[in-house]
Amino acid sequence: MYAFRCHPFFRLGLFLILFATTHSSVIVQGASRPNVIVMITDDQGYGDFGFQGNPILRTPNLDAMARQSAQMTQYYVSPVCAPTRACLMTGRYNYRTRCIDTYIGRAMMDPEERTLAEYLFDAGYATGIFGKWHLGDNYPLRAMDQGFEESLVLRGGGIGQPSDPLGAEGKYTDPTLFHNGTPLSMKGYCTDLYFDHALSFMQQAKARNRPFFVYLPTNAPHGPFHDVPQAEYDFYRSQNLANDQFPQKHGHPLPENADLDKRARIFAMIDNIDQNVGKLTRGLEELGALENTLILFMVDNGPNGRRYVAGMQGMKSHVHEGGIRSPLLLHWPAHLKAGISSDKVVAHIDVTPTILDACGIRFPEGPKMDGRSFLPLLDGRPSVWLDRTLFIQSHRGDVPVRYHHFAARNQRWKLLHASGFGKEGFQGAPRLELYDMQLDPLETREVSRFFPEVVKEMTAAYDRWFDDVAATRPNNYAPPKIVIGSMEENPTWLTRQDWRHLQGKPWGANSNGHWSVRLTRPGFYRVIVHTKEARKATAVRMTLGDASWDDFQPNQAGQLEKEIQVALPTEGELQVELQLEDENVGPHQLEIHYRPSSKKP
């Protein structure tokens, strides 16, 4: 560690520069404020672009954007999607937000968190989301409750999961999406629909003379892979996609074998995304909005399979570079020079502060932001960027576990414990790895035994960070409560995405769980149990706190139904058990309608 002495006036000047760098606010008013578009693709990976050296994937529009953009060349995300999205939307580490995993109640962000959309909406921006939210499906957790005035989204973590609307399971083509909370059967491929509706939203905002914020989080190229653009799939199926066709001179070699049909399907989805990026930029040109629109493009985590990542190690769910590195393009012709870049280490927590800086929005009092604006690194403003250590951690489980599956990264060093995302803990002492990222950016030589003091210092920094973020939710990483019976959402659909899992495999046929809910008003609630096993159930019981109900009856659709009366607002854990032969299982989904008086005369 180094220390220096300086004159008090120099220290004051340095403080003012640092304050401007970390909490800067370019005072931009009215029509001169930039529009903002954030695009984030799902499971795409660092190497799935022509501009990153991929010799086969066709991404001409993103390649052109990369040439015309500023870039942060060392940009980090979480190893899985929902944690990345929580950090991106709040400027805070996801452990502060309650979003610690991707499903079964662990991906629900606390509604008290302030989002980028809320900051921008309060500043007069039209705000819209088109795609994947993945931070809660019910009031008050939905995107439309968290600052987005226009919302066209899928439920849960992706199409093809238990949160799909009934009758539209797994449909990338002609999906049922949720428009401002209402299910809407649509025609077309999901990615095309997101971009088309985003363009329409931007046109409407422009007509109303409002700056716009558009969040375009696609669910492609996340699986399932049965429904992909046909022409693009036919093209890639005709190509040699074997791993030996990709550059492997440096870093970590790819495995000998790969699922080439799956790869063709993933590449088809990425090709389609690129075509939509071209459509978006042409639409902005036609609106006369391209010059003063800040477009950020990134991915949410590593690729969904071991494939080309420019020689790095790892894939989605890993904390080596291939699992957590993302390109970050910033296209803003009116303000950022094409080709400028910075190699300072930044992360998803820095995106919200950077956008607020670009939009001239001073940070209001509220939850602590962990990120800081990196815009001064790209726009030429005088700035001092002090090194810091960033922390990335995600794994299965109801609570964070110290040292489990984390990476700590500063400008030179990276310390990690690759204990495995899929496990809820690890045995024994952590097996720490240290890499000198300036000399070895591909993590080919582990050097912890040569630099024990660095390991000690970075471990201590991690401990301080873990204590700090864990203190935000002391002993309480329980899911936020879903509100039932509100004016904002009626009926309420509860799915396995947001229940706290209790038995069996989380989404398996024999699983069960409970939802943390709050019934806000006294009255009558019609509960419909949707399950493929409804006709086989010999008994059904629903419990909420100390109350319980049984005697559910088949309705005309063959599902089980019961109306219950609640005398006072109540909250607790809501669970439904269906007795099937020798086991109790949970429903596929619950549909709950509130009415102030009984349907019965």
Coordinates of C-alpha atoms in Angstrom, one line a residue:
M1 CA 0.0 0.0 0.0
Y2 CA 1.2 3.5 -0.8
A3 CA 0.5 6.8 0.8
F4 CA 1.3 10.4 -0.1
R5 CA 1.2 13.8 1.4
C6 CA -0.1 16.9 -0.3
H7 CA -1.0 20.5 0.3
P8 CA -4.5 21.0 1.9
F9 CA -5.6 23.1 -1.2
F10 CA -4.6 20.3 -3.5
R11 CA -6.5 17.8 -1.4
L12 CA -9.6 20.1 -1.6
G13 CA -9.2 20.3 -5.4
L14 CA -8.8 16.5 -5.6
F15 CA -11.9 16.0 -3.5
L16 CA -14.0 18.3 -5.8
I17 CA -12.8 16.4 -8.9
L18 CA -13.6 13.1 -7.2
F19 CA -17.0 14.3 -6.2
A20 CA -17.7 15.3 -9.8
T21 CA -16.5 12.0 -11.0
T22 CA -18.5 9.8 -8.6
H23 CA -21.6 12.0 -8.3
S24 CA -21.4 14.1 -11.4
S25 CA -24.4 15.7 -13.0
V26 CA -24.1 17.3 -16.4
I27 CA -26.8 20.0 -16.2
V28 CA -28.8 19.2 -19.3
Q29 CA -32.3 20.6 -19.6
G30 CA -35.4 20.2 -21.7
A31 CA -35.1 19.1 -25.3
S32 CA -31.3 18.8 -25.1
R33 CA -31.6 15.9 -22.7
P34 CA -30.6 12.6 -24.4
N35 CA -33.0 9.8 -25.0
V36 CA -31.8 6.6 -23.5
I37 CA -32.0 3.0 -24.8
V38 CA -30.6 0.1 -22.8
M39 CA -30.4 -3.2 -24.7
I40 CA -29.4 -6.4 -22.9
T41 CA -29.6 -9.8 -24.4
D42 CA -30.0 -13.0 -22.5
D43 CA -27.3 -15.7 -22.4
Q44 CA -25.5 -14.3 -25.4
G45 CA -22.0 -14.2 -24.1
Y46 CA -18.9 -12.1 -24.8
G47 CA -17.8 -13.8 -28.0
D48 CA -21.1 -13.9 -29.9
F49 CA -20.3 -10.9 -32.1
G50 CA -18.3 -10.3 -35.2
F51 CA -16.6 -7.3 -33.5
Q52 CA -15.4 -9.7 -30.8
G53 CA -13.7 -12.0 -33.4
N54 CA -16.5 -14.5 -34.0
P55 CA -15.8 -15.6 -37.6
I56 CA -19.2 -17.1 -38.3
L57 CA -22.0 -15.2 -36.5
R58 CA -23.6 -12.5 -38.7
T59 CA -23.8 -9.3 -36.6
P60 CA -23.3 -6.5 -39.1
N61 CA -25.5 -4.0 -37.3
L62 CA -23.9 -4.5 -33.9
D63 CA -20.4 -4.5 -35.6
A64 CA -21.2 -1.1 -37.1
M65 CA -22.5 0.1 -33.8
A66 CA -19.3 -1.0 -32.1
R67 CA -17.2 1.0 -34.7
Q68 CA -19.3 4.1 -34.1
S69 CA -19.5 3.8 -30.3
A70 CA -17.5 4.4 -27.2
Q71 CA -16.7 1.3 -25.3
M72 CA -15.8 0.2 -21.7
T73 CA -13.5 -2.8 -22.5
Q74 CA -13.5 -4.3 -19.0
Y75 CA -17.2 -4.4 -18.0
Y76 CA -18.6 -7.0 -15.6
V77 CA -22.0 -8.5 -15.0
S78 CA -23.2 -11.3 -12.7
P79 CA -22.9 -14.9 -13.7
V80 CA -26.7 -15.3 -14.0
C81 CA -29.5 -13.0 -15.2
A82 CA -31.8 -11.7 -12.4
P83 CA -28.9 -10.5 -10.2
T84 CA -27.5 -8.6 -13.2
R85 CA -30.8 -7.0 -13.8
A86 CA -31.3 -5.9 -10.2
C87 CA -27.8 -4.3 -10.2
L88 CA -28.4 -2.7 -13.6
M89 CA -31.8 -1.2 -12.5
T90 CA -30.7 0.2 -9.1
G91 CA -27.0 0.9 -9.2
R92 CA -26.8 -1.3 -6.1
Y93 CA -25.4 -4.7 -5.4
N94 CA -28.1 -7.2 -5.9
Y95 CA -27.7 -8.6 -2.4
R96 CA -29.0 -5.3 -1.1
T97 CA -32.2 -5.7 -3.2
R98 CA -33.2 -9.3 -2.0
C99 CA -32.6 -10.5 -5.6
I100 CA -30.1 -13.2 -5.0
D101 CA -30.9 -16.0 -7.5
T102 CA -33.1 -16.6 -10.5
Y103 CA -36.2 -18.4 -9.4
I104 CA -38.4 -19.8 -6.5
G105 CA -38.9 -16.5 -4.8
R106 CA -35.2 -15.5 -4.9
A107 CA -35.4 -13.2 -7.9
M108 CA -38.0 -10.8 -6.5
M109 CA -36.6 -7.4 -6.0
D110 CA -37.8 -5.4 -3.0
P111 CA -40.4 -2.8 -4.2
E112 CA -38.8 -0.2 -2.0
E113 CA -35.8 -0.2 -4.3
R114 CA -35.7 2.9 -6.6
T115 CA -35.1 2.0 -10.2
L116 CA -33.5 3.8 -13.1
A117 CA -37.0 4.0 -14.7
E118 CA -38.3 5.8 -11.6
Y119 CA -35.5 8.3 -11.6
L120 CA -36.0 9.0 -15.3
F121 CA -39.8 9.1 -15.1
D122 CA -39.6 11.6 -12.2
A123 CA -37.4 13.7 -14.4
G124 CA -40.0 13.8 -17.2
Y125 CA -38.9 10.9 -19.3
A126 CA -41.4 8.6 -21.1
T127 CA -40.4 5.1 -19.8
G128 CA -41.0 1.8 -21.5
I129 CA -39.8 -1.8 -21.1
F130 CA -40.1 -4.4 -23.9
G131 CA -39.0 -7.9 -23.1
K132 CA -37.8 -9.6 -19.9
W133 CA -38.1 -8.0 -16.5
H134 CA -37.4 -11.0 -14.2
L135 CA -37.6 -9.1 -10.9
G136 CA -41.1 -10.1 -9.9
D137 CA -44.4 -10.9 -11.7
N138 CA -47.0 -9.5 -9.3
Y139 CA -47.9 -6.2 -7.8
P140 CA -46.0 -4.3 -6.4
L141 CA -42.9 -5.9 -8.0
R142 CA -43.7 -5.6 -11.7
A143 CA -41.9 -3.3 -14.1
M144 CA -45.1 -1.3 -14.4
D145 CA -45.0 -0.8 -10.6
Q146 CA -41.3 0.2 -10.7
G147 CA -41.3 3.3 -12.9
F148 CA -42.2 1.9 -16.4
E149 CA -45.3 3.6 -17.8
E150 CA -45.4 1.3 -20.8
S151 CA -44.7 -2.4 -20.3
L152 CA -44.7 -5.3 -22.7
V153 CA -43.1 -8.2 -20.9
L154 CA -43.0 -11.9 -20.4
R155 CA -43.4 -13.4 -17.0
G156 CA -40.7 -15.1 -14.9
G157 CA -37.2 -15.8 -16.2
G158 CA -38.1 -16.7 -19.7
I159 CA -40.6 -18.1 -22.1
G160 CA -40.9 -21.9 -21.6
Q161 CA -40.9 -21.7 -17.8
P162 CA -43.8 -22.5 -15.3
S163 CA -44.7 -18.8 -15.3
D164 CA -45.9 -19.0 -19.0
P165 CA -49.6 -18.0 -19.4
L166 CA -51.7 -21.1 -19.7
G167 CA -52.2 -22.2 -23.3
A168 CA -49.1 -20.3 -24.5
E169 CA -46.4 -22.4 -23.0
G170 CA -43.0 -22.1 -24.8
K171 CA -44.2 -19.9 -27.6
Y172 CA -41.5 -17.6 -28.9
T173 CA -43.6 -17.2 -32.1
D174 CA -47.1 -15.8 -31.4
P175 CA -46.5 -15.5 -27.7
T176 CA -48.8 -14.3 -25.0
L177 CA -47.2 -11.2 -23.4
F178 CA -48.3 -8.9 -20.7
H179 CA -49.1 -5.3 -21.9
N180 CA -49.4 -3.0 -18.9
G181 CA -50.4 -6.0 -16.8
T182 CA -53.0 -7.5 -19.2
P183 CA -52.3 -10.7 -21.1
L184 CA -52.2 -10.2 -24.9
S185 CA -52.0 -12.8 -27.6
M186 CA -49.7 -11.5 -30.2
K187 CA -48.6 -12.4 -33.7
G188 CA -44.9 -12.6 -34.6
Y189 CA -41.6 -13.6 -33.2
C190 CA -41.0 -12.3 -29.6
T191 CA -37.8 -10.4 -30.4
D192 CA -39.4 -8.7 -33.4
L193 CA -42.4 -7.8 -31.2
Y194 CA -40.2 -6.1 -28.5
F195 CA -38.4 -3.9 -31.0
D196 CA -41.5 -3.0 -33.0
H197 CA -43.4 -1.9 -29.9
A198 CA -40.3 -0.1 -28.6
L199 CA -40.2 1.9 -31.9
S200 CA -43.8 2.7 -31.7
F201 CA -43.4 3.9 -28.1
M202 CA -40.4 6.1 -29.1
Q203 CA -42.5 7.6 -32.0
Q204 CA -45.3 8.5 -29.5
A205 CA -42.9 10.0 -27.0
K206 CA -41.3 12.1 -29.8
A207 CA -44.7 13.3 -30.9
R208 CA -45.4 14.4 -27.3
N209 CA -42.0 16.1 -27.1
R210 CA -40.9 13.9 -24.3
P211 CA -37.4 12.4 -24.0
F212 CA -37.7 8.6 -23.7
F213 CA -36.1 5.8 -21.8
V214 CA -36.5 2.4 -23.5
Y215 CA -35.3 -0.8 -21.8
L216 CA -35.0 -3.6 -24.3
P217 CA -34.1 -6.8 -22.4
T218 CA -34.6 -9.7 -24.9
N219 CA -35.2 -13.2 -23.7
A220 CA -33.3 -14.5 -26.8
P221 CA -31.0 -16.4 -27.1
H222 CA -32.1 -18.0 -23.8
G223 CA -33.6 -21.4 -24.2
P224 CA -35.8 -23.3 -25.0
F225 CA -34.5 -23.6 -28.6
H226 CA -37.4 -25.3 -30.4
D227 CA -38.8 -22.1 -31.8
V228 CA -36.2 -20.0 -33.6
P229 CA -36.3 -17.9 -36.8
Q230 CA -36.4 -20.5 -39.6
A231 CA -34.4 -18.8 -42.4
E232 CA -31.5 -17.9 -40.0
Y233 CA -31.6 -21.4 -38.5
D234 CA -31.4 -22.9 -42.0
F235 CA -28.3 -20.8 -42.8
Y236 CA -26.4 -21.7 -39.6
R237 CA -27.3 -25.4 -39.9
S238 CA -25.6 -25.3 -43.3
Q239 CA -22.3 -23.9 -41.7
N240 CA -19.6 -25.8 -39.9
L241 CA -20.0 -24.6 -36.3
A242 CA -17.6 -27.0 -34.7
N243 CA -15.3 -25.6 -32.1
D244 CA -12.2 -25.9 -34.2
Q245 CA -13.7 -23.3 -36.5
F246 CA -13.3 -20.6 -33.9
P247 CA -10.0 -18.8 -32.9
Q248 CA -8.2 -20.7 -30.2
K249 CA -4.5 -19.6 -30.4
H250 CA -4.6 -18.0 -27.0
G251 CA -6.2 -18.8 -23.6
H252 CA -8.4 -21.7 -22.9
P253 CA -9.2 -24.2 -25.6
L254 CA -12.8 -25.2 -26.3
P255 CA -13.9 -28.8 -25.8
E256 CA -13.6 -31.1 -28.8
N257 CA -17.4 -31.7 -29.1
A258 CA -20.4 -29.4 -29.2
D259 CA -24.1 -29.7 -29.9
L260 CA -24.1 -28.1 -33.3
D261 CA -27.9 -28.1 -33.8
K262 CA -28.4 -26.2 -30.6
R263 CA -25.6 -23.8 -31.6
A264 CA -27.3 -23.2 -34.9
R265 CA -30.5 -22.3 -33.1
I266 CA -28.7 -20.0 -30.7
F267 CA -26.9 -18.3 -33.6
A268 CA -30.2 -17.9 -35.4
M269 CA -31.7 -16.1 -32.4
I270 CA -28.6 -13.8 -32.2
D271 CA -28.8 -13.1 -35.9
N272 CA -32.4 -12.0 -35.5
I273 CA -31.4 -9.7 -32.6
D274 CA -28.8 -8.0 -34.8
Q275 CA -31.4 -7.5 -37.6
N276 CA -33.7 -5.8 -35.0
V277 CA -30.8 -3.6 -33.9
G278 CA -30.5 -2.4 -37.5
K279 CA -34.2 -1.8 -37.6
L280 CA -34.0 0.2 -34.4
T281 CA -31.2 2.5 -35.6
R282 CA -33.0 3.1 -38.9
G283 CA -36.1 4.0 -36.9
L284 CA -34.2 6.5 -34.8
E285 CA -32.7 8.1 -37.9
E286 CA -36.2 8.5 -39.4
L287 CA -37.3 10.2 -36.1
G288 CA -34.3 12.5 -36.2
A289 CA -33.4 11.1 -32.8
L290 CA -30.2 9.0 -33.4
E291 CA -27.7 11.8 -32.7
N292 CA -29.0 12.6 -29.2
T293 CA -29.9 9.1 -28.1
L294 CA -27.6 7.3 -25.7
I295 CA -27.7 3.6 -26.7
L296 CA -26.1 1.1 -24.3
F297 CA -25.7 -2.5 -25.5
M298 CA -24.5 -5.4 -23.3
V299 CA -25.2 -9.0 -22.4
D300 CA -26.5 -10.3 -19.0
N301 CA -24.0 -13.1 -18.3
G302 CA -21.8 -15.6 -20.1
P303 CA -23.0 -17.8 -22.9
N304 CA -25.5 -20.6 -22.4
G305 CA -23.0 -23.3 -23.3
R306 CA -19.3 -23.6 -23.7
R307 CA -18.5 -21.8 -26.9
Y308 CA -16.2 -19.1 -28.2
V309 CA -15.5 -16.4 -25.6
A310 CA -12.2 -15.0 -27.1
G311 CA -10.0 -17.4 -25.2
M312 CA -11.5 -16.8 -21.7
Q313 CA -12.5 -19.5 -19.3
G314 CA -16.0 -20.3 -18.4
M315 CA -19.6 -19.7 -19.5
K316 CA -22.9 -18.7 -17.9
S317 CA -23.0 -19.3 -14.1
H318 CA -19.2 -19.2 -13.8
V319 CA -17.2 -16.5 -12.1
H320 CA -14.2 -16.9 -14.4
E321 CA -14.0 -14.3 -17.1
G322 CA -16.2 -16.1 -19.6
G323 CA -19.1 -16.1 -17.2
I324 CA -19.0 -12.5 -16.1
R325 CA -17.4 -10.3 -18.9
S326 CA -19.7 -8.4 -21.3
P327 CA -19.1 -6.0 -24.1
L328 CA -20.4 -2.5 -23.3
L329 CA -21.1 -0.2 -26.2
L330 CA -22.2 3.4 -25.7
H331 CA -23.5 5.0 -28.9
W332 CA -24.2 8.7 -28.5
P333 CA -23.0 10.6 -31.5
A334 CA -23.9 14.0 -30.0
H335 CA -21.6 13.5 -27.0
L336 CA -19.2 10.6 -27.4
K337 CA -16.6 10.2 -30.0
A338 CA -16.6 6.9 -32.0
G339 CA -13.7 4.7 -31.2
I340 CA -12.9 6.1 -27.7
S341 CA -12.6 3.5 -25.0
S342 CA -11.5 3.0 -21.4
D343 CA -10.0 -0.1 -19.8
K344 CA -11.0 0.9 -16.3
V345 CA -12.9 -1.9 -14.5
V346 CA -16.6 -1.2 -14.3
A347 CA -19.7 -3.2 -13.7
H348 CA -23.5 -3.3 -13.9
I349 CA -23.8 -1.3 -10.7
D350 CA -22.3 1.7 -12.6
V351 CA -24.9 1.8 -15.4
T352 CA -27.6 3.7 -13.5
P353 CA -25.2 6.4 -12.1
T354 CA -23.7 6.8 -15.6
I355 CA -27.1 7.3 -17.3
L356 CA -28.3 9.7 -14.6
D357 CA -25.1 11.6 -15.2
A358 CA -25.7 11.7 -18.9
C359 CA -29.2 12.9 -18.4
G360 CA -28.3 15.7 -16.0
I361 CA -30.2 14.2 -13.1
R362 CA -28.8 14.8 -9.7
F363 CA -28.9 11.8 -7.4
P364 CA -31.8 12.3 -5.0
E365 CA -31.6 11.1 -1.4
G366 CA -32.5 7.5 -1.0
P367 CA -31.0 4.1 -1.0
K368 CA -27.2 4.0 -1.2
M369 CA -25.8 3.5 -4.7
D370 CA -22.8 1.3 -4.9
G371 CA -21.9 2.3 -8.5
R372 CA -20.5 5.5 -9.9
S373 CA -20.6 7.2 -13.2
F374 CA -17.9 6.2 -15.7
L375 CA -19.1 8.8 -18.2
P376 CA -16.1 11.2 -17.5
L377 CA -13.8 8.4 -18.7
L378 CA -15.3 8.7 -22.1
D379 CA -16.5 12.3 -22.6
G380 CA -13.3 14.2 -21.9
R381 CA -14.3 15.8 -18.7
P382 CA -11.4 16.3 -16.2
S383 CA -11.6 13.4 -13.7
V384 CA -9.7 11.3 -11.3
W385 CA -10.7 7.6 -11.2
L386 CA -9.5 5.9 -8.1
D387 CA -9.1 2.2 -8.2
R388 CA -11.6 0.2 -6.3
T389 CA -12.6 -3.5 -5.9
L390 CA -15.8 -4.7 -7.4
F391 CA -17.6 -7.8 -6.1
I392 CA -19.6 -10.4 -8.1
Q393 CA -21.4 -13.2 -6.3
S394 CA -24.4 -15.4 -7.1
H395 CA -25.4 -19.0 -6.2
R396 CA -28.4 -21.1 -5.5
G397 CA -30.0 -20.8 -2.0
D398 CA -32.3 -18.7 0.1
V399 CA -29.4 -16.6 1.6
P400 CA -26.0 -15.5 0.5
V401 CA -23.1 -17.6 1.9
R402 CA -19.7 -16.0 2.7
Y403 CA -17.0 -16.9 0.1
H404 CA -19.4 -19.0 -1.9
H405 CA -18.9 -18.6 -5.7
F406 CA -17.6 -15.0 -5.8
A407 CA -15.1 -12.9 -7.7
A408 CA -13.4 -9.7 -6.5
R409 CA -11.8 -7.5 -9.2
N410 CA -9.8 -4.4 -9.1
Q411 CA -7.7 -2.9 -11.9
R412 CA -4.8 -5.4 -11.5
W413 CA -6.0 -8.3 -9.5
K414 CA -8.8 -10.8 -9.5
L415 CA -9.6 -13.1 -6.5
L416 CA -12.2 -15.7 -6.9
H417 CA -13.7 -18.9 -5.4
A418 CA -15.3 -21.0 -8.1
S419 CA -17.3 -23.2 -5.8
G420 CA -20.2 -23.6 -8.2
F421 CA -23.4 -21.6 -8.8
G422 CA -25.7 -24.7 -8.6
K423 CA -24.9 -25.5 -5.0
E424 CA -26.3 -23.7 -1.9
G425 CA -22.9 -24.0 -0.1
F426 CA -19.5 -25.5 -0.1
Q427 CA -17.4 -27.8 2.1
G428 CA -14.2 -27.0 3.8
A429 CA -12.1 -23.9 3.4
P430 CA -12.5 -21.8 0.3
R431 CA -10.1 -22.7 -2.5
L432 CA -9.2 -19.2 -3.5
E433 CA -7.6 -18.4 -6.9
L434 CA -5.7 -15.2 -7.7
Y435 CA -4.9 -13.8 -11.2
D436 CA -2.8 -10.9 -12.3
M437 CA -5.2 -9.5 -14.9
Q438 CA -2.8 -7.0 -16.3
L439 CA -0.3 -9.7 -17.2
D440 CA -2.7 -12.6 -17.6
P441 CA -6.2 -11.3 -18.7
L442 CA -7.3 -14.8 -19.8
E443 CA -6.7 -16.3 -16.3
T444 CA -4.2 -19.0 -17.5
R445 CA -1.8 -18.8 -14.4
E446 CA -3.1 -18.9 -10.9
V447 CA -0.6 -17.0 -8.6
S448 CA -2.0 -17.0 -5.1
R449 CA 1.0 -18.7 -3.7
F450 CA 3.3 -16.0 -5.0
F451 CA 1.2 -13.1 -3.6
P452 CA -0.2 -14.1 -0.2
E453 CA -0.4 -10.4 0.9
V454 CA -2.6 -9.6 -2.1
V455 CA -4.9 -12.6 -1.2
K456 CA -5.1 -11.4 2.4
E457 CA -5.9 -7.8 1.4
M458 CA -8.5 -8.7 -1.1
T459 CA -10.1 -11.3 1.2
A460 CA -10.4 -8.6 3.9
A461 CA -12.0 -6.3 1.3
Y462 CA -14.5 -9.0 0.4
D463 CA -15.3 -9.6 4.1
R464 CA -16.0 -5.9 4.5
W465 CA -18.2 -5.9 1.4
F466 CA -20.1 -9.0 2.4
D467 CA -20.8 -7.7 5.9
D468 CA -22.0 -4.4 4.4
V469 CA -24.4 -5.8 1.8
A470 CA -25.7 -8.5 4.1
A471 CA -26.5 -5.8 6.7
T472 CA -28.9 -4.3 4.3
R473 CA -31.2 -7.3 4.8
P474 CA -30.3 -8.5 8.3
N475 CA -31.6 -12.0 8.8
N476 CA -34.3 -11.4 6.2
Y477 CA -33.8 -12.5 2.7
A478 CA -37.4 -13.7 2.6
P479 CA -39.2 -12.8 -0.7
P480 CA -41.1 -9.6 -0.7
K481 CA -44.8 -10.0 -0.2
I482 CA -47.1 -10.3 -3.2
V483 CA -50.2 -8.1 -2.7
I484 CA -53.5 -9.7 -3.5
G485 CA -56.8 -7.8 -3.7
S486 CA -55.4 -4.5 -4.8
M487 CA -56.8 -2.1 -7.3
E488 CA -53.6 -2.5 -9.3
E489 CA -53.8 -6.2 -10.0
N490 CA -57.0 -8.3 -10.1
P491 CA -56.9 -11.2 -10.7
T492 CA -53.6 -12.2 -9.4
W493 CA -51.8 -15.2 -10.9
L494 CA -49.3 -17.0 -8.7
T495 CA -46.7 -19.3 -10.3
R496 CA -43.9 -21.5 -9.3
Q497 CA -41.5 -18.8 -10.4
D498 CA -42.1 -16.8 -7.2
W499 CA -43.0 -19.5 -4.6
R500 CA -40.6 -20.5 -1.9
H501 CA -39.8 -24.1 -2.7
L502 CA -40.6 -26.7 0.0
Q503 CA -40.4 -30.2 -1.5
G504 CA -39.3 -32.1 -4.6
K505 CA -37.4 -30.6 -7.5
P506 CA -38.2 -26.9 -7.6
W507 CA -40.2 -27.1 -10.8
G508 CA -40.8 -30.9 -10.8
A509 CA -44.1 -32.6 -11.0
N510 CA -44.0 -33.6 -7.3
S511 CA -42.9 -30.1 -6.0
N512 CA -44.7 -27.8 -3.7
G513 CA -44.0 -24.4 -2.2
H514 CA -45.7 -21.4 -0.6
W515 CA -46.1 -17.7 -1.6
S516 CA -45.5 -14.8 0.7
V517 CA -48.6 -12.7 0.3
R518 CA -50.7 -9.9 1.8
L519 CA -54.5 -9.8 1.3
T520 CA -55.1 -6.1 1.4
R521 CA -58.9 -5.9 1.8
P522 CA -61.6 -7.8 3.5
G523 CA -64.0 -9.5 1.1
F524 CA -64.4 -12.6 -1.1
Y525 CA -61.6 -14.2 -3.0
R526 CA -62.2 -16.8 -5.7
V527 CA -59.3 -19.2 -5.8
I528 CA -58.8 -21.4 -8.9
V529 CA -56.2 -24.2 -8.7
H530 CA -54.7 -24.8 -12.1
T531 CA -52.9 -28.2 -12.5
K532 CA -52.8 -31.0 -14.9
E533 CA -53.6 -33.3 -11.9
A534 CA -56.8 -31.6 -10.9
R535 CA -59.1 -34.5 -11.8
K536 CA -56.9 -37.0 -9.9
A537 CA -56.8 -35.0 -6.6
T538 CA -58.6 -36.8 -3.8
A539 CA -58.4 -33.8 -1.5
V540 CA -57.2 -30.2 -1.7
R541 CA -56.3 -27.9 1.2
M542 CA -55.2 -24.2 1.1
T543 CA -53.6 -22.6 4.1
L544 CA -52.8 -19.0 4.9
G545 CA -51.2 -18.4 8.3
D546 CA -53.5 -20.1 10.8
A547 CA -56.5 -20.3 8.5
S548 CA -57.2 -23.2 6.2
W549 CA -59.8 -24.1 3.5
D550 CA -60.7 -27.3 1.8
D551 CA -63.7 -28.7 -0.2
F552 CA -62.5 -27.3 -3.5
Q553 CA -64.9 -28.2 -6.3
P554 CA -64.3 -28.8 -10.0
N555 CA -65.5 -26.0 -12.2
Q556 CA -66.6 -26.1 -15.9
A557 CA -63.0 -26.0 -17.1
G558 CA -62.1 -29.0 -15.0
Q559 CA -60.0 -27.1 -12.6
L560 CA -60.6 -26.8 -8.8
E561 CA -62.2 -23.8 -7.4
K562 CA -63.3 -22.3 -4.1
E563 CA -64.5 -18.9 -2.8
I564 CA -63.2 -17.8 0.5
Q565 CA -64.1 -14.9 2.7
V566 CA -61.6 -12.8 4.5
A567 CA -62.9 -10.6 7.3
L568 CA -59.7 -8.5 7.8
P569 CA -56.6 -7.8 5.8
T570 CA -54.1 -10.6 6.4
E571 CA -50.7 -11.7 5.4
G572 CA -48.6 -14.9 5.6
E573 CA -47.5 -17.9 3.6
L574 CA -50.1 -19.1 1.2
Q575 CA -49.9 -22.8 0.2
V576 CA -52.1 -25.3 -1.6
E577 CA -51.7 -29.0 -1.3
L578 CA -53.3 -31.6 -3.6
Q579 CA -53.5 -35.1 -2.4
L580 CA -52.6 -37.4 -5.2
E581 CA -52.5 -41.1 -4.2
D582 CA -49.6 -41.3 -1.7
E583 CA -48.2 -37.8 -2.0
N584 CA -49.1 -34.1 -1.7
V585 CA -48.1 -31.8 -4.6
G586 CA -48.5 -28.2 -5.3
P587 CA -50.5 -26.5 -8.1
H588 CA -49.1 -25.4 -11.4
Q589 CA -50.6 -21.9 -11.0
L590 CA -53.1 -20.2 -8.8
E591 CA -55.7 -17.7 -10.1
I592 CA -57.2 -15.4 -7.4
H593 CA -60.0 -13.0 -8.0
Y594 CA -61.0 -10.4 -5.5
R595 CA -64.6 -9.1 -5.1
P596 CA -66.0 -7.0 -2.3
S597 CA -69.1 -9.1 -2.1
S598 CA -69.9 -12.8 -2.7
K599 CA -70.8 -13.9 -6.2
K600 CA -73.7 -15.8 -4.5
P601 CA -77.1 -13.9 -4.1

